[in-house]
Amino acid sequence: MEHPKDLSPGTSAIVFLLLAGLLFLCVWSPSNPLLPFHEPNGSPKNYTGVEFLVKDELDLALEEASMPNKTVIIAVVNRAYVEQSVNAETTMLDLFLESFWVGEDTRALLEHLLLVTVDQTAYDRCMFKRLHCYRLVTEGVDFGEEKVYMSRDFVKMMWRRTLFLLDVLRRGYSFIFTDADVMWLRNPFAKLSLNGTEDIQISVDQFYGDPRPEHNLVNTGFYHIRSNNRTISLFEKWYSLNNSTWKKEQDVLIDLLRQGIVTQLHLRVRFLETRHFSGFCEDSRDVSSVTTVHANCCRHINAKVRDLTAVLCDWKRFKAAVTKYPNAAGNITMSFGWSPHSGCWNSWKP
């Protein structure tokens, strides 16, 4: 077999130039996915360094639960809210989720609920229910047991929640925060102002129809907040007062409102009517408009579970009656009344 003859110098030069040209076309082509290219209608990007966007677990959890406009629904639970006690027929978490099932136009909202769990048991239960779950770890603190209203551990847990929500705002997410003892009977977005004019829309224990911040007892168990510089500044100021007092975060926020924080930060705040966003402190008398029912003015979880179970029973009976007798819907609505919240009333007794 004969070996090919050595190429002449001229031929070698031609081959070298052809290979160099082919390499140039392959490497520097704008369609090459390995290299950057100039945007057709923008200035060239600076590629002097390689940028890596690293997302942590919270980023991923928020992204999965988010609506297209970067809004999520957030609730925080611990073991006491997900485990059934000996004397209870169900759990707080199960009641909370049940309200989304029996509410009007609320089932799809579960896709955007991020359940923040403060202990491993709550996280395991969340994952078992196939929800969007995030494990909030606080070193050296056990938030699993029931934290009785206004106990020192309860106050600590509320401030830890505030810090977490500040983190969410800083990441550019707006949200509805809801306590897990709030029953969602109708889609709250239908009653909220969504045109971008309000920074915060927050529930109150009692509604007086007065728009002045200093005249409202806000309740941080349910509110909608938009992520912007004003609301981030509010939360930063709010959380900075954590170590200055043993007040719970809600009372500190009320103090800030009375001291003029709304004017100082140019915030736009709306206080939600209890007609729509009601609670045990002040029941909604209009069942045709009520959107949420909060087990506020209540001290123990077992009492809340008992009385919220009655709330869902009242709601189901009302819906069944209106469905069965549509011509009498007006009379059924006018005669409707909530069952007494006797469990929560008695929870304040020694």
mmCIF file of C-alpha atoms in Angstrom:
data_model
loop_
_atom_site.group_PDB
_atom_site.id
_atom_site.type_symbol
_atom_site.label_atom_id
_atom_site.label_comp_id
_atom_site.label_asym_id
_atom_site.label_seq_id
_atom_site.Cartn_x
_atom_site.Cartn_y
_atom_site.Cartn_z
ATOM 1 C CA MET A 1 0.000 0.000 0.000
ATOM 2 C CA GLU A 2 1.392 3.365 -0.996
ATOM 3 C CA HIS A 3 1.579 6.301 1.462
ATOM 4 C CA PRO A 4 0.399 9.741 0.319
ATOM 5 C CA LYS A 5 3.083 12.123 -0.689
ATOM 6 C CA ASP A 6 3.920 15.119 1.502
ATOM 7 C CA LEU A 7 1.886 18.220 0.668
ATOM 8 C CA SER A 8 3.698 21.060 -1.001
ATOM 9 C CA PRO A 9 4.145 24.332 0.994
ATOM 10 C CA GLY A 10 1.598 26.118 -1.205
ATOM 11 C CA THR A 11 -1.012 23.435 -0.723
ATOM 12 C CA SER A 12 -0.423 23.443 3.049
ATOM 13 C CA ALA A 13 -0.999 27.178 3.211
ATOM 14 C CA ILE A 14 -4.291 26.872 1.324
ATOM 15 C CA VAL A 15 -5.514 24.087 3.615
ATOM 16 C CA PHE A 16 -4.531 26.142 6.696
ATOM 17 C CA LEU A 17 -6.476 29.180 5.470
ATOM 18 C CA LEU A 18 -9.559 27.089 4.712
ATOM 19 C CA LEU A 19 -9.519 25.505 8.172
ATOM 20 C CA ALA A 20 -8.987 28.887 9.842
ATOM 21 C CA GLY A 21 -11.930 30.375 7.953
ATOM 22 C CA LEU A 22 -14.190 27.465 8.859
ATOM 23 C CA LEU A 23 -13.188 27.765 12.516
ATOM 24 C CA PHE A 24 -13.950 31.509 12.460
ATOM 25 C CA LEU A 25 -17.431 30.936 11.023
ATOM 26 C CA CYS A 26 -18.264 28.261 13.575
ATOM 27 C CA VAL A 27 -16.959 30.055 16.649
ATOM 28 C CA TRP A 28 -17.981 33.659 15.950
ATOM 29 C CA SER A 29 -21.344 33.014 14.315
ATOM 30 C CA PRO A 30 -24.190 34.938 16.032
ATOM 31 C CA SER A 31 -26.184 31.722 16.165
ATOM 32 C CA ASN A 32 -23.508 29.960 18.187
ATOM 33 C CA PRO A 33 -25.164 29.206 21.552
ATOM 34 C CA LEU A 34 -21.792 29.020 23.259
ATOM 35 C CA LEU A 35 -21.020 32.720 22.903
ATOM 36 C CA PRO A 36 -22.875 35.990 23.594
ATOM 37 C CA PHE A 37 -24.203 38.153 20.854
ATOM 38 C CA HIS A 38 -25.468 41.700 20.549
ATOM 39 C CA GLU A 39 -29.178 42.248 20.974
ATOM 40 C CA PRO A 40 -30.648 43.544 17.701
ATOM 41 C CA ASN A 41 -32.312 46.556 19.331
ATOM 42 C CA GLY A 42 -30.151 47.181 22.384
ATOM 43 C CA SER A 43 -26.644 48.027 23.439
ATOM 44 C CA PRO A 44 -24.086 45.224 23.710
ATOM 45 C CA LYS A 45 -24.018 43.479 27.074
ATOM 46 C CA ASN A 46 -20.889 43.477 29.191
ATOM 47 C CA TYR A 47 -19.520 39.966 29.229
ATOM 48 C CA THR A 48 -16.227 40.747 30.956
ATOM 49 C CA GLY A 49 -17.205 38.219 33.631
ATOM 50 C CA VAL A 50 -19.411 35.164 33.836
ATOM 51 C CA GLU A 51 -22.606 35.694 35.833
ATOM 52 C CA PHE A 52 -24.324 32.860 37.714
ATOM 53 C CA LEU A 53 -27.805 33.332 39.170
ATOM 54 C CA VAL A 54 -27.975 31.075 42.213
ATOM 55 C CA LYS A 55 -31.473 30.523 43.608
ATOM 56 C CA ASP A 56 -31.940 29.317 47.160
ATOM 57 C CA GLU A 57 -34.810 27.177 48.453
ATOM 58 C CA LEU A 58 -37.006 30.180 49.217
ATOM 59 C CA ASP A 59 -36.534 31.588 45.713
ATOM 60 C CA LEU A 60 -37.610 28.273 44.227
ATOM 61 C CA ALA A 61 -40.583 27.914 46.570
ATOM 62 C CA LEU A 62 -41.838 31.420 45.813
ATOM 63 C CA GLU A 63 -41.353 30.924 42.094
ATOM 64 C CA GLU A 64 -43.363 27.687 42.109
ATOM 65 C CA ALA A 65 -46.284 29.179 44.053
ATOM 66 C CA SER A 66 -46.323 32.588 42.397
ATOM 67 C CA MET A 67 -49.002 34.021 40.172
ATOM 68 C CA PRO A 68 -47.795 35.599 36.906
ATOM 69 C CA ASN A 69 -47.667 39.024 38.615
ATOM 70 C CA LYS A 70 -45.316 37.736 41.370
ATOM 71 C CA THR A 71 -48.034 37.487 44.008
ATOM 72 C CA VAL A 72 -48.266 34.585 46.446
ATOM 73 C CA ILE A 73 -50.486 33.554 49.347
ATOM 74 C CA ILE A 74 -48.495 32.812 52.499
ATOM 75 C CA ALA A 75 -49.516 31.022 55.691
ATOM 76 C CA VAL A 76 -47.288 29.902 58.582
ATOM 77 C CA VAL A 77 -47.983 26.692 60.526
ATOM 78 C CA ASN A 78 -46.339 24.643 63.233
ATOM 79 C CA ARG A 79 -46.857 21.138 64.612
ATOM 80 C CA ALA A 80 -49.734 22.260 66.824
ATOM 81 C CA TYR A 81 -51.642 23.374 63.710
ATOM 82 C CA VAL A 82 -51.142 20.157 61.750
ATOM 83 C CA GLU A 83 -51.485 17.460 64.413
ATOM 84 C CA GLN A 84 -54.879 16.437 65.740
ATOM 85 C CA SER A 85 -55.224 16.663 69.494
ATOM 86 C CA VAL A 86 -57.085 14.067 71.535
ATOM 87 C CA ASN A 87 -60.045 16.383 72.110
ATOM 88 C CA ALA A 88 -60.317 17.729 68.548
ATOM 89 C CA GLU A 89 -62.137 16.217 65.586
ATOM 90 C CA THR A 90 -59.773 17.729 63.024
ATOM 91 C CA THR A 91 -56.720 19.984 62.712
ATOM 92 C CA MET A 92 -56.419 23.690 62.068
ATOM 93 C CA LEU A 93 -54.606 23.020 58.816
ATOM 94 C CA ASP A 94 -57.335 20.676 57.603
ATOM 95 C CA LEU A 95 -60.011 23.288 58.366
ATOM 96 C CA PHE A 96 -57.977 25.935 56.556
ATOM 97 C CA LEU A 97 -57.653 23.765 53.437
ATOM 98 C CA GLU A 98 -61.305 22.690 53.655
ATOM 99 C CA SER A 99 -62.362 26.323 53.414
ATOM 100 C CA PHE A 100 -60.630 26.602 50.039
ATOM 101 C CA TRP A 101 -62.591 23.537 48.899
ATOM 102 C CA VAL A 102 -66.045 24.737 49.995
ATOM 103 C CA GLY A 103 -65.469 28.434 49.303
ATOM 104 C CA GLU A 104 -66.618 30.264 46.188
ATOM 105 C CA ASP A 105 -63.932 30.598 43.512
ATOM 106 C CA THR A 106 -61.195 29.595 45.954
ATOM 107 C CA ARG A 107 -60.032 26.118 44.930
ATOM 108 C CA ALA A 108 -57.632 27.355 42.261
ATOM 109 C CA LEU A 109 -55.982 29.660 44.796
ATOM 110 C CA LEU A 110 -54.386 26.656 46.509
ATOM 111 C CA GLU A 111 -51.989 26.535 43.567
ATOM 112 C CA HIS A 112 -50.564 29.819 44.827
ATOM 113 C CA LEU A 113 -50.474 29.014 48.548
ATOM 114 C CA LEU A 114 -47.007 28.738 50.075
ATOM 115 C CA LEU A 115 -47.185 26.984 53.426
ATOM 116 C CA VAL A 116 -44.284 28.077 55.608
ATOM 117 C CA THR A 117 -43.553 25.453 58.246
ATOM 118 C CA VAL A 118 -41.532 26.220 61.370
ATOM 119 C CA ASP A 119 -40.788 22.627 62.415
ATOM 120 C CA GLN A 120 -40.133 19.298 60.731
ATOM 121 C CA THR A 121 -43.494 17.725 61.596
ATOM 122 C CA ALA A 122 -45.392 20.573 59.972
ATOM 123 C CA TYR A 123 -43.134 20.365 56.908
ATOM 124 C CA ASP A 124 -43.673 16.608 56.581
ATOM 125 C CA ARG A 125 -47.435 17.048 56.801
ATOM 126 C CA CYS A 126 -47.331 19.807 54.208
ATOM 127 C CA MET A 127 -45.359 17.632 51.796
ATOM 128 C CA PHE A 128 -47.753 14.738 52.406
ATOM 129 C CA LYS A 129 -50.622 16.976 51.297
ATOM 130 C CA ARG A 130 -48.672 17.909 48.152
ATOM 131 C CA LEU A 131 -48.738 21.633 48.811
ATOM 132 C CA HIS A 132 -46.094 24.254 48.127
ATOM 133 C CA CYS A 133 -43.962 23.979 51.263
ATOM 134 C CA TYR A 134 -41.049 25.892 52.719
ATOM 135 C CA ARG A 135 -39.181 24.950 55.895
ATOM 136 C CA LEU A 136 -38.325 28.038 57.955
ATOM 137 C CA VAL A 137 -35.462 27.124 60.278
ATOM 138 C CA THR A 138 -34.741 29.129 63.424
ATOM 139 C CA GLU A 139 -31.669 27.843 65.199
ATOM 140 C CA GLY A 140 -32.073 27.040 68.886
ATOM 141 C CA VAL A 141 -35.848 27.652 68.995
ATOM 142 C CA ASP A 142 -38.659 25.092 69.069
ATOM 143 C CA PHE A 143 -41.788 26.582 67.523
ATOM 144 C CA GLY A 144 -43.558 23.225 67.261
ATOM 145 C CA GLU A 145 -45.755 23.307 70.365
ATOM 146 C CA GLU A 146 -48.819 25.490 70.720
ATOM 147 C CA LYS A 147 -47.811 29.051 71.517
ATOM 148 C CA VAL A 148 -50.542 30.464 73.724
ATOM 149 C CA TYR A 149 -51.637 33.931 72.721
ATOM 150 C CA MET A 150 -49.312 36.622 74.177
ATOM 151 C CA SER A 151 -46.928 34.119 75.760
ATOM 152 C CA ARG A 152 -43.225 34.920 75.328
ATOM 153 C CA ASP A 153 -42.756 32.154 72.735
ATOM 154 C CA PHE A 154 -45.833 33.388 70.877
ATOM 155 C CA VAL A 155 -44.316 36.874 70.653
ATOM 156 C CA LYS A 156 -40.994 35.408 69.422
ATOM 157 C CA MET A 157 -42.770 33.430 66.709
ATOM 158 C CA MET A 158 -44.673 36.502 65.500
ATOM 159 C CA TRP A 159 -41.456 38.503 65.166
ATOM 160 C CA ARG A 160 -39.730 35.648 63.325
ATOM 161 C CA ARG A 161 -42.658 35.648 60.924
ATOM 162 C CA THR A 162 -42.253 39.387 60.356
ATOM 163 C CA LEU A 163 -38.578 38.975 59.482
ATOM 164 C CA PHE A 164 -39.413 36.205 57.020
ATOM 165 C CA LEU A 165 -42.060 38.328 55.301
ATOM 166 C CA LEU A 166 -39.564 41.183 54.998
ATOM 167 C CA ASP A 167 -37.292 38.766 53.154
ATOM 168 C CA VAL A 168 -40.133 37.922 50.765
ATOM 169 C CA LEU A 169 -40.754 41.620 50.029
ATOM 170 C CA ARG A 170 -37.065 42.200 49.368
ATOM 171 C CA ARG A 171 -37.173 39.443 46.759
ATOM 172 C CA GLY A 172 -39.807 41.396 44.839
ATOM 173 C CA TYR A 173 -42.875 39.323 45.733
ATOM 174 C CA SER A 174 -46.200 40.822 46.757
ATOM 175 C CA PHE A 175 -48.411 38.602 48.882
ATOM 176 C CA ILE A 176 -51.519 37.973 50.872
ATOM 177 C CA PHE A 177 -50.530 36.885 54.322
ATOM 178 C CA THR A 178 -53.180 34.812 56.054
ATOM 179 C CA ASP A 179 -53.215 33.102 59.396
ATOM 180 C CA ALA A 180 -54.197 29.442 59.124
ATOM 181 C CA ASP A 181 -57.169 30.156 61.389
ATOM 182 C CA VAL A 182 -58.771 32.243 58.628
ATOM 183 C CA MET A 183 -61.521 30.548 56.626
ATOM 184 C CA TRP A 184 -61.557 31.551 52.949
ATOM 185 C CA LEU A 185 -65.237 31.488 51.993
ATOM 186 C CA ARG A 186 -64.876 33.585 48.853
ATOM 187 C CA ASN A 187 -62.015 34.714 46.639
ATOM 188 C CA PRO A 188 -60.581 37.773 48.449
ATOM 189 C CA PHE A 189 -59.012 39.202 45.314
ATOM 190 C CA ALA A 190 -62.526 40.157 44.203
ATOM 191 C CA LYS A 191 -62.783 42.503 47.213
ATOM 192 C CA LEU A 192 -59.238 43.883 47.148
ATOM 193 C CA SER A 193 -58.039 46.862 45.158
ATOM 194 C CA LEU A 194 -55.714 45.439 42.533
ATOM 195 C CA ASN A 195 -55.060 48.531 40.421
ATOM 196 C CA GLY A 196 -51.766 49.228 42.145
ATOM 197 C CA THR A 197 -52.940 52.258 44.124
ATOM 198 C CA GLU A 198 -52.785 50.618 47.564
ATOM 199 C CA ASP A 199 -49.556 49.540 49.231
ATOM 200 C CA ILE A 200 -51.234 47.672 52.082
ATOM 201 C CA GLN A 201 -54.795 46.406 52.560
ATOM 202 C CA ILE A 202 -55.166 45.063 56.064
ATOM 203 C CA SER A 203 -57.891 43.554 58.229
ATOM 204 C CA VAL A 204 -59.101 45.122 61.469
ATOM 205 C CA ASP A 205 -60.637 43.715 64.640
ATOM 206 C CA GLN A 206 -63.491 46.210 64.388
ATOM 207 C CA PHE A 207 -64.372 48.485 61.509
ATOM 208 C CA TYR A 208 -65.391 52.057 62.266
ATOM 209 C CA GLY A 209 -65.367 53.439 58.737
ATOM 210 C CA ASP A 210 -62.551 55.831 59.652
ATOM 211 C CA PRO A 211 -59.671 55.943 57.117
ATOM 212 C CA ARG A 212 -57.215 57.482 59.578
ATOM 213 C CA PRO A 213 -54.505 54.946 60.560
ATOM 214 C CA GLU A 214 -54.408 56.034 64.182
ATOM 215 C CA HIS A 215 -58.107 55.172 64.577
ATOM 216 C CA ASN A 216 -57.893 51.536 63.469
ATOM 217 C CA LEU A 217 -56.929 48.400 65.400
ATOM 218 C CA VAL A 218 -55.296 46.463 62.598
ATOM 219 C CA ASN A 219 -55.013 42.690 62.653
ATOM 220 C CA THR A 220 -51.930 41.168 61.019
ATOM 221 C CA GLY A 221 -53.715 37.854 60.551
ATOM 222 C CA PHE A 222 -54.843 38.866 57.070
ATOM 223 C CA TYR A 223 -53.468 41.503 54.736
ATOM 224 C CA HIS A 224 -52.370 42.136 51.178
ATOM 225 C CA ILE A 225 -49.107 43.993 50.580
ATOM 226 C CA ARG A 226 -47.279 45.083 47.441
ATOM 227 C CA SER A 227 -43.520 44.832 47.233
ATOM 228 C CA ASN A 228 -41.963 48.267 46.782
ATOM 229 C CA ASN A 229 -39.492 50.572 48.509
ATOM 230 C CA ARG A 230 -42.174 52.013 50.789
ATOM 231 C CA THR A 231 -43.409 48.682 52.132
ATOM 232 C CA ILE A 232 -39.871 47.335 52.520
ATOM 233 C CA SER A 233 -38.972 50.447 54.540
ATOM 234 C CA LEU A 234 -42.048 49.901 56.703
ATOM 235 C CA PHE A 235 -41.095 46.307 57.480
ATOM 236 C CA GLU A 236 -37.489 47.284 58.171
ATOM 237 C CA LYS A 237 -38.596 49.951 60.632
ATOM 238 C CA TRP A 238 -41.175 47.588 62.117
ATOM 239 C CA TYR A 239 -38.737 44.744 62.659
ATOM 240 C CA SER A 240 -36.053 47.059 64.044
ATOM 241 C CA LEU A 241 -38.306 47.571 67.081
ATOM 242 C CA ASN A 242 -38.277 43.851 67.869
ATOM 243 C CA ASN A 243 -35.782 44.080 70.734
ATOM 244 C CA SER A 244 -37.057 47.362 72.155
ATOM 245 C CA THR A 245 -40.174 45.890 73.726
ATOM 246 C CA TRP A 246 -41.874 42.610 74.560
ATOM 247 C CA LYS A 247 -44.954 43.699 72.664
ATOM 248 C CA LYS A 248 -46.177 41.415 69.919
ATOM 249 C CA GLU A 249 -45.553 42.641 66.382
ATOM 250 C CA GLN A 250 -49.186 43.606 65.812
ATOM 251 C CA ASP A 251 -49.165 46.024 68.751
ATOM 252 C CA VAL A 252 -45.905 47.571 67.560
ATOM 253 C CA LEU A 253 -47.414 48.107 64.100
ATOM 254 C CA ILE A 254 -50.426 49.814 65.699
ATOM 255 C CA ASP A 255 -48.004 52.095 67.567
ATOM 256 C CA LEU A 256 -46.221 52.953 64.318
ATOM 257 C CA LEU A 257 -49.531 53.803 62.644
ATOM 258 C CA ARG A 258 -50.445 56.088 65.517
ATOM 259 C CA GLN A 259 -47.029 57.764 65.314
ATOM 260 C CA GLY A 260 -47.506 58.711 61.663
ATOM 261 C CA ILE A 261 -45.475 56.097 59.799
ATOM 262 C CA VAL A 262 -47.995 56.170 56.934
ATOM 263 C CA THR A 263 -47.333 59.865 56.280
ATOM 264 C CA GLN A 264 -43.591 59.542 56.846
ATOM 265 C CA LEU A 265 -43.193 56.784 54.243
ATOM 266 C CA HIS A 266 -45.966 58.058 51.931
ATOM 267 C CA LEU A 267 -47.764 54.748 52.268
ATOM 268 C CA ARG A 268 -51.209 54.117 50.831
ATOM 269 C CA VAL A 269 -53.143 51.990 53.316
ATOM 270 C CA ARG A 270 -56.678 50.629 53.151
ATOM 271 C CA PHE A 271 -58.453 49.141 56.148
ATOM 272 C CA LEU A 272 -60.692 46.236 55.193
ATOM 273 C CA GLU A 273 -64.339 46.207 56.259
ATOM 274 C CA THR A 274 -65.389 43.436 58.627
ATOM 275 C CA ARG A 275 -68.465 43.081 56.439
ATOM 276 C CA HIS A 276 -66.180 41.303 53.964
ATOM 277 C CA PHE A 277 -63.147 40.340 56.073
ATOM 278 C CA SER A 278 -64.712 39.376 59.367
ATOM 279 C CA GLY A 279 -63.639 37.645 62.538
ATOM 280 C CA PHE A 280 -64.828 36.553 65.942
ATOM 281 C CA CYS A 281 -64.074 40.050 67.283
ATOM 282 C CA GLU A 282 -66.768 41.396 64.952
ATOM 283 C CA ASP A 283 -68.901 39.038 62.858
ATOM 284 C CA SER A 284 -70.008 39.971 59.378
ATOM 285 C CA ARG A 285 -73.770 40.336 59.299
ATOM 286 C CA ASP A 286 -73.849 39.983 55.517
ATOM 287 C CA VAL A 287 -73.343 36.351 54.564
ATOM 288 C CA SER A 288 -73.875 37.278 50.908
ATOM 289 C CA SER A 289 -70.666 39.346 50.988
ATOM 290 C CA VAL A 290 -68.479 37.776 53.660
ATOM 291 C CA THR A 291 -65.142 36.681 52.230
ATOM 292 C CA THR A 292 -63.040 35.513 55.157
ATOM 293 C CA VAL A 293 -63.729 34.589 58.786
ATOM 294 C CA HIS A 294 -60.835 34.857 61.239
ATOM 295 C CA ALA A 295 -60.759 33.164 64.632
ATOM 296 C CA ASN A 296 -59.384 36.288 66.293
ATOM 297 C CA CYS A 297 -60.237 37.274 69.862
ATOM 298 C CA CYS A 298 -59.491 33.668 70.783
ATOM 299 C CA ARG A 299 -56.760 32.233 72.983
ATOM 300 C CA HIS A 300 -56.348 28.477 72.361
ATOM 301 C CA ILE A 301 -56.118 26.281 69.272
ATOM 302 C CA ASN A 302 -58.708 23.750 70.470
ATOM 303 C CA ALA A 303 -61.231 26.565 70.919
ATOM 304 C CA LYS A 304 -60.471 27.884 67.447
ATOM 305 C CA VAL A 305 -60.847 24.452 65.878
ATOM 306 C CA ARG A 306 -64.203 23.968 67.579
ATOM 307 C CA ASP A 307 -65.639 27.330 66.562
ATOM 308 C CA LEU A 308 -64.218 27.336 63.035
ATOM 309 C CA THR A 309 -65.707 23.895 62.484
ATOM 310 C CA ALA A 310 -69.060 25.492 63.321
ATOM 311 C CA VAL A 311 -68.317 28.341 60.875
ATOM 312 C CA LEU A 312 -67.804 25.903 58.008
ATOM 313 C CA CYS A 313 -70.951 23.993 58.987
ATOM 314 C CA ASP A 314 -72.938 27.261 58.980
ATOM 315 C CA TRP A 315 -71.509 28.130 55.579
ATOM 316 C CA LYS A 316 -72.311 24.721 54.080
ATOM 317 C CA ARG A 317 -75.874 24.841 55.390
ATOM 318 C CA PHE A 318 -76.342 28.307 53.935
ATOM 319 C CA LYS A 319 -75.008 27.290 50.510
ATOM 320 C CA ALA A 320 -77.115 24.129 50.476
ATOM 321 C CA ALA A 321 -80.291 26.028 51.380
ATOM 322 C CA VAL A 322 -79.734 28.698 48.713
ATOM 323 C CA THR A 323 -79.030 26.011 46.116
ATOM 324 C CA LYS A 324 -82.150 24.035 47.052
ATOM 325 C CA TYR A 325 -84.472 27.039 47.329
ATOM 326 C CA PRO A 326 -83.113 29.693 44.933
ATOM 327 C CA ASN A 327 -86.377 31.641 44.964
ATOM 328 C CA ALA A 328 -86.086 32.075 48.707
ATOM 329 C CA ALA A 329 -82.416 33.096 48.653
ATOM 330 C CA GLY A 330 -83.202 36.598 49.893
ATOM 331 C CA ASN A 331 -85.094 35.359 52.944
ATOM 332 C CA ILE A 332 -82.443 32.714 53.669
ATOM 333 C CA THR A 333 -79.731 35.374 53.566
ATOM 334 C CA MET A 334 -81.629 37.781 55.814
ATOM 335 C CA SER A 335 -82.350 35.122 58.430
ATOM 336 C CA PHE A 336 -78.797 33.734 58.488
ATOM 337 C CA GLY A 337 -76.796 33.896 61.711
ATOM 338 C CA TRP A 338 -73.460 32.472 62.805
ATOM 339 C CA SER A 339 -73.273 29.900 65.558
ATOM 340 C CA PRO A 340 -72.032 31.359 68.874
ATOM 341 C CA HIS A 341 -68.248 31.323 69.237
ATOM 342 C CA SER A 342 -68.562 29.856 72.692
ATOM 343 C CA GLY A 343 -65.294 27.946 72.568
ATOM 344 C CA CYS A 344 -63.315 31.138 71.982
ATOM 345 C CA TRP A 345 -65.348 33.165 74.466
ATOM 346 C CA ASN A 346 -64.602 30.577 77.137
ATOM 347 C CA SER A 347 -60.920 30.401 76.188
ATOM 348 C CA TRP A 348 -60.314 33.631 78.103
ATOM 349 C CA LYS A 349 -61.555 32.221 81.380
ATOM 350 C CA PRO A 350 -58.867 31.331 83.962
#
